[in-house]
Amino acid sequence: MPLTALEITAYACLFWGISFFYTSYLKQHHTGVVIGSVLFLTGTIIFVFTRFEILNFGTVFIPSVLFVIGLSLLIANLLTKVNSVSVVFSILSLFAGTWLVISRGTATVELYLSSVYALAKSYWIVVLFLAGIIFLAARSFKKYNDGQN
């Protein structure tokens, strides 16, 4: 099965996002963590759009953008210095994305949970790989902080 340009873009965003996030996280650069998160989450969304047929793409695009912005800012604030304005904006952005999905969509909780289960079942190796990266990053960061004290 040949790769399309959109799939290559998704994989590139995933790779660049992880690498940019990791290096910025180690240096505690807030902006770099946000940009890395945005790149990674954008790659994830592009990957999902290339693998699955999304009906009414316009109803999903704006909530996806709001989720990416809100989650990226929230992650950056949890991992680096907290900026209260950024936290409020991220929570509002996540709330707005959730509200748009609920108000525009017809999905039920059962449908959502079955979709999450199907995705986890299909892509379990990716989940394990990301968990390993997060574990190694947290361990190396803890060692770095212990060495500083």
Coordinates of C-alpha atoms in Angstrom, one line a residue:
M1 CA 0.0 0.0 0.0
P2 CA 1.7 3.2 -1.1
L3 CA 1.9 6.2 1.2
T4 CA 0.0 9.3 0.2
A5 CA 1.3 12.9 0.7
L6 CA -1.2 13.4 3.5
E7 CA 0.1 10.3 5.3
I8 CA 3.7 11.4 4.9
T9 CA 2.7 14.8 6.3
A10 CA 1.0 13.1 9.3
Y11 CA 4.0 11.0 10.1
A12 CA 6.4 14.0 9.7
C13 CA 4.2 16.1 12.1
L14 CA 4.2 13.2 14.6
F15 CA 7.9 12.8 14.4
W16 CA 8.8 16.5 14.5
G17 CA 6.3 17.1 17.2
I18 CA 7.7 14.4 19.5
S19 CA 11.3 15.5 18.9
F20 CA 10.6 19.2 19.3
F21 CA 8.5 18.6 22.4
Y22 CA 11.1 16.4 24.0
T23 CA 14.0 18.8 23.4
S24 CA 11.9 21.8 24.6
Y25 CA 10.7 19.9 27.6
L26 CA 14.2 19.1 28.7
K27 CA 15.2 22.7 28.4
Q28 CA 11.9 23.9 30.0
H29 CA 11.0 26.1 27.0
H30 CA 7.3 26.8 27.3
T31 CA 6.8 27.9 23.7
G32 CA 8.7 24.9 22.3
V33 CA 6.5 22.5 24.4
V34 CA 3.4 24.2 22.9
I35 CA 4.7 24.0 19.4
G36 CA 5.8 20.4 19.8
S37 CA 2.4 19.5 21.2
V38 CA 0.6 21.3 18.4
L39 CA 2.7 19.5 15.8
F40 CA 2.2 16.1 17.4
L41 CA -1.6 16.6 17.8
T42 CA -1.9 18.0 14.3
G43 CA -0.2 14.9 13.0
T44 CA -2.5 12.7 15.0
I45 CA -5.6 14.4 13.6
I46 CA -4.2 14.2 10.0
F47 CA -3.5 10.5 10.6
V48 CA -7.0 9.9 11.8
F49 CA -8.4 11.8 8.8
T50 CA -6.3 9.7 6.4
R51 CA -7.3 6.4 8.0
F52 CA -11.1 7.0 8.5
E53 CA -13.8 8.5 6.4
I54 CA -15.0 11.5 8.3
L55 CA -18.5 12.6 7.3
N56 CA -19.2 16.4 7.5
F57 CA -15.5 17.3 7.8
G58 CA -16.4 20.9 8.5
T59 CA -18.3 20.0 11.7
V60 CA -15.2 18.2 13.1
F61 CA -12.4 20.6 11.9
I62 CA -13.1 23.6 14.2
P63 CA -13.5 21.4 17.4
S64 CA -10.3 19.6 16.5
V65 CA -8.4 22.9 16.2
L66 CA -9.8 24.0 19.6
F67 CA -8.8 20.7 21.2
V68 CA -5.3 20.9 19.8
I69 CA -4.8 24.5 21.0
G70 CA -6.4 23.8 24.4
L71 CA -4.6 20.6 25.1
S72 CA -1.2 21.9 23.9
L73 CA -1.4 24.9 26.2
L74 CA -2.6 22.8 29.1
I75 CA 0.2 20.3 28.6
A76 CA 2.8 23.1 28.4
N77 CA 1.5 24.7 31.6
L78 CA 1.5 21.4 33.4
L79 CA 5.1 20.6 32.4
T80 CA 6.7 24.0 32.6
K81 CA 6.1 27.3 34.4
V82 CA 2.4 27.9 34.9
N83 CA 0.9 31.0 33.2
S84 CA -2.7 31.6 34.6
V85 CA -3.9 33.4 31.5
S86 CA -2.8 30.5 29.3
V87 CA -4.4 27.9 31.6
V88 CA -7.7 29.8 31.5
F89 CA -7.5 30.1 27.7
S90 CA -6.7 26.4 27.3
I91 CA -9.6 25.3 29.5
L92 CA -12.0 27.6 27.6
S93 CA -10.7 26.3 24.3
L94 CA -11.2 22.7 25.5
F95 CA -14.7 23.5 26.7
A96 CA -15.6 25.2 23.4
G97 CA -14.4 22.2 21.4
T98 CA -16.3 19.8 23.6
W99 CA -19.4 22.0 23.4
L100 CA -19.2 22.2 19.6
V101 CA -18.9 18.4 19.3
I102 CA -21.9 17.9 21.5
S103 CA -24.0 20.5 19.9
R104 CA -23.2 19.6 16.3
G105 CA -22.9 15.8 16.7
T106 CA -25.2 12.9 17.0
A107 CA -22.8 10.5 18.8
T108 CA -23.7 8.7 22.0
V109 CA -21.5 7.6 24.8
E110 CA -21.7 4.0 23.8
L111 CA -20.6 4.9 20.2
Y112 CA -17.7 6.9 21.5
L113 CA -16.5 4.2 23.9
S114 CA -16.8 1.5 21.1
S115 CA -14.7 3.8 18.8
V116 CA -12.1 4.3 21.5
Y117 CA -11.9 0.5 22.0
A118 CA -11.6 -0.1 18.3
L119 CA -8.8 2.4 17.9
A120 CA -6.9 1.1 21.0
K121 CA -7.3 -2.4 19.7
S122 CA -5.9 -1.5 16.2
Y123 CA -3.1 0.8 17.3
W124 CA -2.0 -0.7 20.7
I125 CA 1.7 -0.7 19.6
V126 CA 1.6 3.1 19.0
V127 CA 0.1 3.6 22.5
L128 CA 2.9 1.4 24.0
F129 CA 5.6 3.2 22.1
L130 CA 4.3 6.6 23.3
A131 CA 4.0 5.4 26.8
G132 CA 7.6 4.2 26.7
I133 CA 8.7 7.6 25.4
I134 CA 6.9 9.4 28.1
F135 CA 8.3 7.1 30.8
L136 CA 11.9 7.6 29.5
A137 CA 11.4 11.3 29.3
A138 CA 10.0 11.5 32.9
R139 CA 12.8 9.3 34.2
S140 CA 15.6 11.3 32.5
F141 CA 14.0 14.6 33.7
K142 CA 13.8 13.3 37.2
K143 CA 17.5 12.2 37.1
Y144 CA 18.4 15.7 35.7
N145 CA 16.5 17.4 38.5
D146 CA 18.0 15.2 41.2
G147 CA 21.5 16.0 39.8
Q148 CA 20.8 19.8 40.1
N149 CA 19.9 19.6 43.8

